[in-house]
Amino acid sequence: MLRLSAVLRVLPVLLATLVLGATAGCGGSDEGSKDSATPAEAVAEIGKIKTLLATAVAQARAGDFQTAEETVGDAYVDHFEPVEAPLGERDQDLMEELEEAISTTLRNEIKDGKAADEIETTVDAINVKLDKAVELLQS
């Protein structure tokens, strides 16, 4: 069994290692690259978002609202979040509109069990805004 004195001698080194390791990751280039995309990468992510939103509509049509909601959540977290910074640099209002539409409006419609046609109408409106985002990111 370890003696308390040995643990107390090692503890400051362990804590310093943990703190330095944690702060080294803060703001580092590897961390930021996952959260933000270049404009070209953002355009590719928007393509993935559109595909996932179409999948969510099909899932809602099949009555699988839970999976549809998860699909929209994945579209937002995995694919829209990296788009936020480059799009926000070009049009902050559009970025915020898309963020609200995908993360809240669409997910709430699915959670509330709205008709698939209503969900599809919302997705169509989101797609129009996503198309505008692509144009801005490519300019």
mmCIF file of N, CA and C in Angstrom:
data_model
loop_
_atom_site.group_PDB
_atom_site.id
_atom_site.type_symbol
_atom_site.label_atom_id
_atom_site.label_comp_id
_atom_site.label_asym_id
_atom_site.label_seq_id
_atom_site.Cartn_x
_atom_site.Cartn_y
_atom_site.Cartn_z
ATOM 1 N N MET A 1 0.840 -1.177 0.000
ATOM 2 C CA MET A 1 0.000 0.000 0.000
ATOM 3 C C MET A 1 0.883 1.236 0.000
ATOM 4 N N LEU A 2 0.472 2.253 -0.766
ATOM 5 C CA LEU A 2 1.240 3.494 -0.826
ATOM 6 C C LEU A 2 1.150 4.230 0.498
ATOM 7 N N ARG A 3 2.246 4.805 0.840
ATOM 8 C CA ARG A 3 2.260 5.606 2.063
ATOM 9 C C ARG A 3 1.735 6.996 1.736
ATOM 10 N N LEU A 4 1.103 7.618 2.663
ATOM 11 C CA LEU A 4 0.553 8.944 2.482
ATOM 12 C C LEU A 4 1.636 9.949 2.092
ATOM 13 N N SER A 5 2.796 9.839 2.685
ATOM 14 C CA SER A 5 3.873 10.780 2.367
ATOM 15 C C SER A 5 4.299 10.643 0.909
ATOM 16 N N ALA A 6 4.290 9.460 0.352
ATOM 17 C CA ALA A 6 4.669 9.258 -1.048
ATOM 18 C C ALA A 6 3.616 9.867 -1.970
ATOM 19 N N VAL A 7 2.350 9.691 -1.616
ATOM 20 C CA VAL A 7 1.260 10.256 -2.409
ATOM 21 C C VAL A 7 1.331 11.778 -2.387
ATOM 22 N N LEU A 8 1.588 12.350 -1.219
ATOM 23 C CA LEU A 8 1.661 13.796 -1.093
ATOM 24 C C LEU A 8 2.831 14.381 -1.875
ATOM 25 N N ARG A 9 3.923 13.624 -2.014
ATOM 26 C CA ARG A 9 5.067 14.096 -2.802
ATOM 27 C C ARG A 9 4.741 14.089 -4.292
ATOM 28 N N VAL A 10 3.998 13.100 -4.747
ATOM 29 C CA VAL A 10 3.702 12.942 -6.169
ATOM 30 C C VAL A 10 2.507 13.798 -6.597
ATOM 31 N N LEU A 11 1.616 14.067 -5.690
ATOM 32 C CA LEU A 11 0.377 14.776 -6.012
ATOM 33 C C LEU A 11 0.608 16.124 -6.700
ATOM 34 N N PRO A 12 1.515 16.989 -6.217
ATOM 35 C CA PRO A 12 1.713 18.270 -6.919
ATOM 36 C C PRO A 12 2.182 18.083 -8.364
ATOM 37 N N VAL A 13 3.018 17.089 -8.610
ATOM 38 C CA VAL A 13 3.491 16.837 -9.969
ATOM 39 C C VAL A 13 2.331 16.381 -10.851
ATOM 40 N N LEU A 14 1.493 15.494 -10.327
ATOM 41 C CA LEU A 14 0.339 15.020 -11.083
ATOM 42 C C LEU A 14 -0.618 16.163 -11.398
ATOM 43 N N LEU A 15 -0.876 16.994 -10.413
ATOM 44 C CA LEU A 15 -1.788 18.118 -10.626
ATOM 45 C C LEU A 15 -1.220 19.088 -11.655
ATOM 46 N N ALA A 16 0.060 19.375 -11.556
ATOM 47 C CA ALA A 16 0.681 20.283 -12.525
ATOM 48 C C ALA A 16 0.607 19.702 -13.927
ATOM 49 N N THR A 17 0.830 18.418 -14.049
ATOM 50 C CA THR A 17 0.762 17.765 -15.353
ATOM 51 C C THR A 17 -0.651 17.854 -15.917
ATOM 52 N N LEU A 18 -1.640 17.607 -15.085
ATOM 53 C CA LEU A 18 -3.025 17.689 -15.529
ATOM 54 C C LEU A 18 -3.393 19.105 -15.950
ATOM 55 N N VAL A 19 -3.007 20.074 -15.149
ATOM 56 C CA VAL A 19 -3.337 21.462 -15.456
ATOM 57 C C VAL A 19 -2.633 21.904 -16.726
ATOM 58 N N LEU A 20 -1.360 21.624 -16.859
ATOM 59 C CA LEU A 20 -0.625 22.018 -18.057
ATOM 60 C C LEU A 20 -1.172 21.314 -19.296
ATOM 61 N N GLY A 21 -1.510 20.058 -19.151
ATOM 62 C CA GLY A 21 -2.071 19.316 -20.280
ATOM 63 C C GLY A 21 -3.411 19.878 -20.700
ATOM 64 N N ALA A 22 -4.242 20.242 -19.732
ATOM 65 C CA ALA A 22 -5.557 20.793 -20.048
ATOM 66 C C ALA A 22 -5.441 22.166 -20.688
ATOM 67 N N THR A 23 -4.553 23.007 -20.180
ATOM 68 C CA THR A 23 -4.436 24.347 -20.751
ATOM 69 C C THR A 23 -3.725 24.333 -22.088
ATOM 70 N N ALA A 24 -2.899 23.349 -22.326
ATOM 71 C CA ALA A 24 -2.217 23.265 -23.619
ATOM 72 C C ALA A 24 -3.227 23.054 -24.733
ATOM 73 N N GLY A 25 -4.331 22.358 -24.434
ATOM 74 C CA GLY A 25 -5.354 22.119 -25.444
ATOM 75 C C GLY A 25 -6.265 23.299 -25.663
ATOM 76 N N CYS A 26 -6.285 24.240 -24.739
ATOM 77 C CA CYS A 26 -7.168 25.388 -24.870
ATOM 78 C C CYS A 26 -6.642 26.342 -25.924
ATOM 79 N N GLY A 27 -7.420 26.547 -26.949
ATOM 80 C CA GLY A 27 -7.056 27.504 -27.969
ATOM 81 C C GLY A 27 -5.997 27.015 -28.932
ATOM 82 N N GLY A 28 -5.590 25.763 -28.809
ATOM 83 C CA GLY A 28 -4.592 25.223 -29.724
ATOM 84 C C GLY A 28 -5.178 25.026 -31.100
ATOM 85 N N SER A 29 -4.320 24.881 -32.085
ATOM 86 C CA SER A 29 -4.803 24.784 -33.458
ATOM 87 C C SER A 29 -5.600 23.513 -33.704
ATOM 88 N N ASP A 30 -5.271 22.423 -33.035
ATOM 89 C CA ASP A 30 -6.028 21.189 -33.236
ATOM 90 C C ASP A 30 -7.456 21.329 -32.732
ATOM 91 N N GLU A 31 -7.620 21.982 -31.592
ATOM 92 C CA GLU A 31 -8.956 22.150 -31.042
ATOM 93 C C GLU A 31 -9.801 23.048 -31.940
ATOM 94 N N GLY A 32 -9.249 24.167 -32.356
ATOM 95 C CA GLY A 32 -9.997 25.124 -33.155
ATOM 96 C C GLY A 32 -10.385 24.572 -34.502
ATOM 97 N N SER A 33 -9.539 23.729 -35.092
ATOM 98 C CA SER A 33 -9.829 23.230 -36.423
ATOM 99 C C SER A 33 -11.042 22.315 -36.436
ATOM 100 N N LYS A 34 -11.336 21.676 -35.316
ATOM 101 C CA LYS A 34 -12.513 20.817 -35.258
ATOM 102 C C LYS A 34 -13.780 21.651 -35.131
ATOM 103 N N ASP A 35 -13.678 22.793 -34.452
ATOM 104 C CA ASP A 35 -14.843 23.624 -34.191
ATOM 105 C C ASP A 35 -15.173 24.557 -35.349
ATOM 106 N N SER A 36 -14.220 24.892 -36.159
ATOM 107 C CA SER A 36 -14.433 25.832 -37.244
ATOM 108 C C SER A 36 -13.886 25.227 -38.531
ATOM 109 N N ALA A 37 -14.430 25.693 -39.635
ATOM 110 C CA ALA A 37 -14.028 25.162 -40.933
ATOM 111 C C ALA A 37 -13.595 26.306 -41.827
ATOM 112 N N THR A 38 -12.835 25.980 -42.844
ATOM 113 C CA THR A 38 -12.544 26.955 -43.888
ATOM 114 C C THR A 38 -13.840 27.153 -44.681
ATOM 115 N N PRO A 39 -13.933 28.202 -45.482
ATOM 116 C CA PRO A 39 -15.147 28.360 -46.294
ATOM 117 C C PRO A 39 -15.428 27.143 -47.186
ATOM 118 N N ALA A 40 -14.401 26.572 -47.786
ATOM 119 C CA ALA A 40 -14.617 25.389 -48.644
ATOM 120 C C ALA A 40 -15.108 24.197 -47.825
ATOM 121 N N GLU A 41 -14.535 24.015 -46.649
ATOM 122 C CA GLU A 41 -14.986 22.925 -45.771
ATOM 123 C C GLU A 41 -16.416 23.177 -45.307
ATOM 124 N N ALA A 42 -16.738 24.440 -45.046
ATOM 125 C CA ALA A 42 -18.096 24.787 -44.615
ATOM 126 C C ALA A 42 -19.113 24.448 -45.697
ATOM 127 N N VAL A 43 -18.764 24.701 -46.946
ATOM 128 C CA VAL A 43 -19.657 24.355 -48.062
ATOM 129 C C VAL A 43 -19.898 22.843 -48.086
ATOM 130 N N ALA A 44 -18.849 22.063 -47.883
ATOM 131 C CA ALA A 44 -18.998 20.602 -47.850
ATOM 132 C C ALA A 44 -19.882 20.182 -46.674
ATOM 133 N N GLU A 45 -19.712 20.829 -45.529
ATOM 134 C CA GLU A 45 -20.536 20.513 -44.354
ATOM 135 C C GLU A 45 -22.001 20.835 -44.631
ATOM 136 N N ILE A 46 -22.255 21.911 -45.336
ATOM 137 C CA ILE A 46 -23.638 22.273 -45.664
ATOM 138 C C ILE A 46 -24.271 21.196 -46.534
ATOM 139 N N GLY A 47 -23.507 20.613 -47.438
ATOM 140 C CA GLY A 47 -24.026 19.494 -48.228
ATOM 141 C C GLY A 47 -24.438 18.332 -47.344
ATOM 142 N N LYS A 48 -23.637 18.048 -46.337
ATOM 143 C CA LYS A 48 -23.963 16.968 -45.398
ATOM 144 C C LYS A 48 -25.206 17.308 -44.582
ATOM 145 N N ILE A 49 -25.332 18.572 -44.184
ATOM 146 C CA ILE A 49 -26.507 19.008 -43.424
ATOM 147 C C ILE A 49 -27.765 18.778 -44.253
ATOM 148 N N LYS A 50 -27.739 19.186 -45.513
ATOM 149 C CA LYS A 50 -28.912 19.034 -46.374
ATOM 150 C C LYS A 50 -29.300 17.564 -46.526
ATOM 151 N N THR A 51 -28.313 16.710 -46.661
ATOM 152 C CA THR A 51 -28.589 15.275 -46.766
ATOM 153 C C THR A 51 -29.234 14.756 -45.486
ATOM 154 N N LEU A 52 -28.692 15.161 -44.336
ATOM 155 C CA LEU A 52 -29.255 14.700 -43.055
ATOM 156 C C LEU A 52 -30.661 15.245 -42.827
ATOM 157 N N LEU A 53 -30.916 16.487 -43.236
ATOM 158 C CA LEU A 53 -32.268 17.033 -43.076
ATOM 159 C C LEU A 53 -33.264 16.280 -43.955
ATOM 160 N N ALA A 54 -32.859 15.908 -45.164
ATOM 161 C CA ALA A 54 -33.725 15.100 -46.034
ATOM 162 C C ALA A 54 -33.986 13.736 -45.398
ATOM 163 N N THR A 55 -32.960 13.183 -44.776
ATOM 164 C CA THR A 55 -33.120 11.901 -44.075
ATOM 165 C C THR A 55 -34.109 12.044 -42.925
ATOM 166 N N ALA A 56 -34.010 13.146 -42.191
ATOM 167 C CA ALA A 56 -34.924 13.378 -41.061
ATOM 168 C C ALA A 56 -36.367 13.497 -41.536
ATOM 169 N N VAL A 57 -36.588 14.137 -42.671
ATOM 170 C CA VAL A 57 -37.947 14.233 -43.218
ATOM 171 C C VAL A 57 -38.463 12.834 -43.532
ATOM 172 N N ALA A 58 -37.656 12.002 -44.159
ATOM 173 C CA ALA A 58 -38.064 10.634 -44.482
ATOM 174 C C ALA A 58 -38.363 9.845 -43.205
ATOM 175 N N GLN A 59 -37.551 10.049 -42.181
ATOM 176 C CA GLN A 59 -37.787 9.361 -40.909
ATOM 177 C C GLN A 59 -39.094 9.822 -40.274
ATOM 178 N N ALA A 60 -39.381 11.107 -40.355
ATOM 179 C CA ALA A 60 -40.646 11.623 -39.818
ATOM 180 C C ALA A 60 -41.827 11.065 -40.604
ATOM 181 N N ARG A 61 -41.680 10.989 -41.922
ATOM 182 C CA ARG A 61 -42.754 10.410 -42.756
ATOM 183 C C ARG A 61 -43.034 8.959 -42.368
ATOM 184 N N ALA A 62 -41.978 8.259 -41.950
ATOM 185 C CA ALA A 62 -42.129 6.864 -41.534
ATOM 186 C C ALA A 62 -42.627 6.757 -40.091
ATOM 187 N N GLY A 63 -42.804 7.892 -39.433
ATOM 188 C CA GLY A 63 -43.300 7.894 -38.055
ATOM 189 C C GLY A 63 -42.227 7.729 -37.004
ATOM 190 N N ASP A 64 -40.968 7.751 -37.401
ATOM 191 C CA ASP A 64 -39.860 7.582 -36.462
ATOM 192 C C ASP A 64 -39.336 8.960 -36.047
ATOM 193 N N PHE A 65 -40.129 9.632 -35.220
ATOM 194 C CA PHE A 65 -39.807 11.001 -34.825
ATOM 195 C C PHE A 65 -38.568 11.073 -33.929
ATOM 196 N N GLN A 66 -38.373 10.078 -33.097
ATOM 197 C CA GLN A 66 -37.195 10.091 -32.223
ATOM 198 C C GLN A 66 -35.902 10.043 -33.045
ATOM 199 N N THR A 67 -35.857 9.152 -34.018
ATOM 200 C CA THR A 67 -34.671 9.062 -34.867
ATOM 201 C C THR A 67 -34.518 10.326 -35.712
ATOM 202 N N ALA A 68 -35.627 10.875 -36.184
ATOM 203 C CA ALA A 68 -35.572 12.115 -36.964
ATOM 204 C C ALA A 68 -34.985 13.245 -36.131
ATOM 205 N N GLU A 69 -35.388 13.336 -34.895
ATOM 206 C CA GLU A 69 -34.853 14.377 -34.018
ATOM 207 C C GLU A 69 -33.349 14.174 -33.790
ATOM 208 N N GLU A 70 -32.942 12.926 -33.603
ATOM 209 C CA GLU A 70 -31.519 12.625 -33.419
ATOM 210 C C GLU A 70 -30.725 12.977 -34.675
ATOM 211 N N THR A 71 -31.303 12.717 -35.831
ATOM 212 C CA THR A 71 -30.640 13.033 -37.097
ATOM 213 C C THR A 71 -30.433 14.541 -37.231
ATOM 214 N N VAL A 72 -31.452 15.317 -36.876
ATOM 215 C CA VAL A 72 -31.323 16.774 -36.932
ATOM 216 C C VAL A 72 -30.289 17.242 -35.911
ATOM 217 N N GLY A 73 -30.298 16.633 -34.738
ATOM 218 C CA GLY A 73 -29.292 16.976 -33.728
ATOM 219 C C GLY A 73 -27.883 16.716 -34.237
ATOM 220 N N ASP A 74 -27.694 15.590 -34.906
ATOM 221 C CA ASP A 74 -26.385 15.273 -35.496
ATOM 222 C C ASP A 74 -26.015 16.278 -36.581
ATOM 223 N N ALA A 75 -26.994 16.651 -37.397
ATOM 224 C CA ALA A 75 -26.737 17.632 -38.456
ATOM 225 C C ALA A 75 -26.247 18.940 -37.847
ATOM 226 N N TYR A 76 -26.872 19.331 -36.747
ATOM 227 C CA TYR A 76 -26.486 20.587 -36.111
ATOM 228 C C TYR A 76 -25.112 20.478 -35.443
ATOM 229 N N VAL A 77 -24.980 19.522 -34.540
ATOM 230 C CA VAL A 77 -23.749 19.428 -33.729
ATOM 231 C C VAL A 77 -22.536 19.052 -34.581
ATOM 232 N N ASP A 78 -22.696 18.039 -35.404
ATOM 233 C CA ASP A 78 -21.541 17.523 -36.150
ATOM 234 C C ASP A 78 -21.206 18.335 -37.404
ATOM 235 N N HIS A 79 -22.203 19.014 -37.977
ATOM 236 C CA HIS A 79 -21.965 19.634 -39.267
ATOM 237 C C HIS A 79 -22.234 21.138 -39.322
ATOM 238 N N PHE A 80 -23.193 21.655 -38.548
ATOM 239 C CA PHE A 80 -23.434 23.094 -38.604
ATOM 240 C C PHE A 80 -22.467 23.870 -37.718
ATOM 241 N N GLU A 81 -22.138 23.344 -36.572
ATOM 242 C CA GLU A 81 -21.246 24.084 -35.675
ATOM 243 C C GLU A 81 -19.932 24.485 -36.351
ATOM 244 N N PRO A 82 -19.299 23.621 -37.165
ATOM 245 C CA PRO A 82 -18.078 24.071 -37.848
ATOM 246 C C PRO A 82 -18.330 25.179 -38.883
ATOM 247 N N VAL A 83 -19.569 25.319 -39.336
ATOM 248 C CA VAL A 83 -19.920 26.315 -40.338
ATOM 249 C C VAL A 83 -20.125 27.697 -39.697
ATOM 250 N N GLU A 84 -20.435 27.719 -38.415
ATOM 251 C CA GLU A 84 -20.821 28.960 -37.751
ATOM 252 C C GLU A 84 -19.796 30.081 -37.925
ATOM 253 N N ALA A 85 -18.531 29.814 -37.657
ATOM 254 C CA ALA A 85 -17.519 30.881 -37.711
ATOM 255 C C ALA A 85 -17.332 31.438 -39.121
ATOM 256 N N PRO A 86 -17.073 30.593 -40.130
ATOM 257 C CA PRO A 86 -16.878 31.188 -41.460
ATOM 258 C C PRO A 86 -18.134 31.874 -42.000
ATOM 259 N N LEU A 87 -19.300 31.327 -41.722
ATOM 260 C CA LEU A 87 -20.529 31.968 -42.175
ATOM 261 C C LEU A 87 -20.783 33.244 -41.386
ATOM 262 N N GLY A 88 -20.550 33.199 -40.090
ATOM 263 C CA GLY A 88 -20.750 34.377 -39.251
ATOM 264 C C GLY A 88 -19.876 35.547 -39.654
ATOM 265 N N GLU A 89 -18.698 35.258 -40.188
ATOM 266 C CA GLU A 89 -17.818 36.324 -40.674
ATOM 267 C C GLU A 89 -18.417 37.031 -41.886
ATOM 268 N N ARG A 90 -19.223 36.319 -42.649
ATOM 269 C CA ARG A 90 -19.804 36.898 -43.870
ATOM 270 C C ARG A 90 -21.213 37.436 -43.636
ATOM 271 N N ASP A 91 -21.994 36.739 -42.793
ATOM 272 C CA ASP A 91 -23.373 37.168 -42.528
ATOM 273 C C ASP A 91 -23.818 36.594 -41.180
ATOM 274 N N GLN A 92 -23.599 37.364 -40.139
ATOM 275 C CA GLN A 92 -23.920 36.922 -38.779
ATOM 276 C C GLN A 92 -25.417 36.634 -38.614
ATOM 277 N N ASP A 93 -26.256 37.476 -39.205
ATOM 278 C CA ASP A 93 -27.701 37.280 -39.080
ATOM 279 C C ASP A 93 -28.146 35.966 -39.707
ATOM 280 N N LEU A 94 -27.637 35.669 -40.895
ATOM 281 C CA LEU A 94 -27.992 34.413 -41.556
ATOM 282 C C LEU A 94 -27.516 33.230 -40.729
ATOM 283 N N MET A 95 -26.313 33.323 -40.191
ATOM 284 C CA MET A 95 -25.796 32.234 -39.356
ATOM 285 C C MET A 95 -26.720 31.995 -38.170
ATOM 286 N N GLU A 96 -27.144 33.078 -37.509
ATOM 287 C CA GLU A 96 -28.027 32.942 -36.341
ATOM 288 C C GLU A 96 -29.403 32.413 -36.732
ATOM 289 N N GLU A 97 -29.921 32.843 -37.887
ATOM 290 C CA GLU A 97 -31.213 32.327 -38.362
ATOM 291 C C GLU A 97 -31.140 30.820 -38.600
ATOM 292 N N LEU A 98 -30.058 30.385 -39.238
ATOM 293 C CA LEU A 98 -29.894 28.952 -39.501
ATOM 294 C C LEU A 98 -29.720 28.173 -38.202
ATOM 295 N N GLU A 99 -28.942 28.714 -37.318
ATOM 296 C CA GLU A 99 -28.724 28.056 -36.029
ATOM 297 C C GLU A 99 -30.056 27.833 -35.311
ATOM 298 N N GLU A 100 -30.876 28.878 -35.241
ATOM 299 C CA GLU A 100 -32.183 28.789 -34.579
ATOM 300 C C GLU A 100 -33.104 27.814 -35.317
ATOM 301 N N ALA A 101 -33.119 27.906 -36.641
ATOM 302 C CA ALA A 101 -34.018 27.064 -37.437
ATOM 303 C C ALA A 101 -33.700 25.583 -37.281
ATOM 304 N N ILE A 102 -32.409 25.248 -37.293
ATOM 305 C CA ILE A 102 -32.027 23.833 -37.211
ATOM 306 C C ILE A 102 -32.077 23.328 -35.772
ATOM 307 N N SER A 103 -31.432 24.064 -34.872
ATOM 308 C CA SER A 103 -31.271 23.553 -33.502
ATOM 309 C C SER A 103 -32.537 23.647 -32.670
ATOM 310 N N THR A 104 -33.423 24.572 -33.008
ATOM 311 C CA THR A 104 -34.610 24.760 -32.166
ATOM 312 C C THR A 104 -35.909 24.523 -32.930
ATOM 313 N N THR A 105 -36.169 25.327 -33.951
ATOM 314 C CA THR A 105 -37.457 25.264 -34.638
ATOM 315 C C THR A 105 -37.732 23.867 -35.198
ATOM 316 N N LEU A 106 -36.814 23.368 -36.008
ATOM 317 C CA LEU A 106 -37.026 22.060 -36.637
ATOM 318 C C LEU A 106 -37.091 20.947 -35.599
ATOM 319 N N ARG A 107 -36.194 20.970 -34.650
ATOM 320 C CA ARG A 107 -36.205 19.915 -33.625
ATOM 321 C C ARG A 107 -37.496 19.950 -32.819
ATOM 322 N N ASN A 108 -37.993 21.144 -32.504
ATOM 323 C CA ASN A 108 -39.248 21.240 -31.757
ATOM 324 C C ASN A 108 -40.425 20.726 -32.572
ATOM 325 N N GLU A 109 -40.443 21.012 -33.871
ATOM 326 C CA GLU A 109 -41.525 20.493 -34.715
ATOM 327 C C GLU A 109 -41.523 18.965 -34.699
ATOM 328 N N ILE A 110 -40.342 18.392 -34.770
ATOM 329 C CA ILE A 110 -40.242 16.933 -34.760
ATOM 330 C C ILE A 110 -40.647 16.386 -33.394
ATOM 331 N N LYS A 111 -40.153 16.997 -32.326
ATOM 332 C CA LYS A 111 -40.517 16.562 -30.966
ATOM 333 C C LYS A 111 -42.021 16.628 -30.743
ATOM 334 N N ASP A 112 -42.650 17.664 -31.312
ATOM 335 C CA ASP A 112 -44.084 17.857 -31.131
ATOM 336 C C ASP A 112 -44.914 16.957 -32.039
ATOM 337 N N GLY A 113 -44.240 16.174 -32.898
ATOM 338 C CA GLY A 113 -44.946 15.251 -33.775
ATOM 339 C C GLY A 113 -45.734 15.941 -34.879
ATOM 340 N N LYS A 114 -45.228 17.077 -35.348
ATOM 341 C CA LYS A 114 -45.906 17.787 -36.442
ATOM 342 C C LYS A 114 -45.979 16.877 -37.667
ATOM 343 N N ALA A 115 -46.904 17.190 -38.545
ATOM 344 C CA ALA A 115 -47.060 16.419 -39.778
ATOM 345 C C ALA A 115 -45.779 16.513 -40.605
ATOM 346 N N ALA A 116 -45.461 15.441 -41.285
ATOM 347 C CA ALA A 116 -44.244 15.393 -42.099
ATOM 348 C C ALA A 116 -44.225 16.498 -43.147
ATOM 349 N N ASP A 117 -45.401 16.868 -43.670
ATOM 350 C CA ASP A 117 -45.448 17.950 -44.652
ATOM 351 C C ASP A 117 -45.005 19.274 -44.038
ATOM 352 N N GLU A 118 -45.379 19.519 -42.789
ATOM 353 C CA GLU A 118 -44.944 20.743 -42.102
ATOM 354 C C GLU A 118 -43.439 20.722 -41.859
ATOM 355 N N ILE A 119 -42.953 19.577 -41.455
ATOM 356 C CA ILE A 119 -41.517 19.417 -41.220
ATOM 357 C C ILE A 119 -40.757 19.637 -42.522
ATOM 358 N N GLU A 120 -41.281 19.080 -43.611
ATOM 359 C CA GLU A 120 -40.637 19.243 -44.909
ATOM 360 C C GLU A 120 -40.643 20.711 -45.348
ATOM 361 N N THR A 121 -41.716 21.426 -45.062
ATOM 362 C CA THR A 121 -41.787 22.851 -45.394
ATOM 363 C C THR A 121 -40.709 23.631 -44.643
ATOM 364 N N THR A 122 -40.511 23.285 -43.379
ATOM 365 C CA THR A 122 -39.457 23.935 -42.595
ATOM 366 C C THR A 122 -38.086 23.604 -43.165
ATOM 367 N N VAL A 123 -37.877 22.351 -43.528
ATOM 368 C CA VAL A 123 -36.595 21.943 -44.123
ATOM 369 C C VAL A 123 -36.374 22.667 -45.448
ATOM 370 N N ASP A 124 -37.427 22.820 -46.241
ATOM 371 C CA ASP A 124 -37.289 23.550 -47.509
ATOM 372 C C ASP A 124 -36.838 24.988 -47.258
ATOM 373 N N ALA A 125 -37.405 25.634 -46.252
ATOM 374 C CA ALA A 125 -37.023 27.007 -45.914
ATOM 375 C C ALA A 125 -35.571 27.063 -45.425
ATOM 376 N N ILE A 126 -35.180 26.062 -44.647
ATOM 377 C CA ILE A 126 -33.786 25.988 -44.179
ATOM 378 C C ILE A 126 -32.854 25.805 -45.372
ATOM 379 N N ASN A 127 -33.247 24.955 -46.306
ATOM 380 C CA ASN A 127 -32.409 24.701 -47.489
ATOM 381 C C ASN A 127 -32.196 25.965 -48.322
ATOM 382 N N VAL A 128 -33.216 26.810 -48.413
ATOM 383 C CA VAL A 128 -33.067 28.078 -49.134
ATOM 384 C C VAL A 128 -31.983 28.919 -48.458
ATOM 385 N N LYS A 129 -32.016 28.966 -47.139
ATOM 386 C CA LYS A 129 -31.006 29.728 -46.392
ATOM 387 C C LYS A 129 -29.635 29.065 -46.497
ATOM 388 N N LEU A 130 -29.598 27.739 -46.491
ATOM 389 C CA LEU A 130 -28.319 27.046 -46.660
ATOM 390 C C LEU A 130 -27.728 27.330 -48.040
ATOM 391 N N ASP A 131 -28.577 27.402 -49.059
ATOM 392 C CA ASP A 131 -28.098 27.744 -50.396
ATOM 393 C C ASP A 131 -27.497 29.145 -50.418
ATOM 394 N N LYS A 132 -28.149 30.079 -49.722
ATOM 395 C CA LYS A 132 -27.610 31.430 -49.626
ATOM 396 C C LYS A 132 -26.261 31.414 -48.903
ATOM 397 N N ALA A 133 -26.156 30.587 -47.859
ATOM 398 C CA ALA A 133 -24.892 30.461 -47.121
ATOM 399 C C ALA A 133 -23.786 29.952 -48.033
ATOM 400 N N VAL A 134 -24.104 28.978 -48.879
ATOM 401 C CA VAL A 134 -23.112 28.443 -49.816
ATOM 402 C C VAL A 134 -22.638 29.564 -50.755
ATOM 403 N N GLU A 135 -23.566 30.329 -51.278
ATOM 404 C CA GLU A 135 -23.193 31.437 -52.171
ATOM 405 C C GLU A 135 -22.248 32.406 -51.471
ATOM 406 N N LEU A 136 -22.564 32.753 -50.228
ATOM 407 C CA LEU A 136 -21.716 33.684 -49.477
ATOM 408 C C LEU A 136 -20.333 33.089 -49.209
ATOM 409 N N LEU A 137 -20.304 31.824 -48.874
ATOM 410 C CA LEU A 137 -19.023 31.173 -48.552
ATOM 411 C C LEU A 137 -18.151 30.994 -49.796
ATOM 412 N N GLN A 138 -18.766 30.906 -50.952
ATOM 413 C CA GLN A 138 -18.016 30.727 -52.191
ATOM 414 C C GLN A 138 -17.590 32.052 -52.816
ATOM 415 N N SER A 139 -18.098 33.165 -52.279
ATOM 416 C CA SER A 139 -17.756 34.464 -52.873
ATOM 417 C C SER A 139 -16.504 35.061 -52.267
#
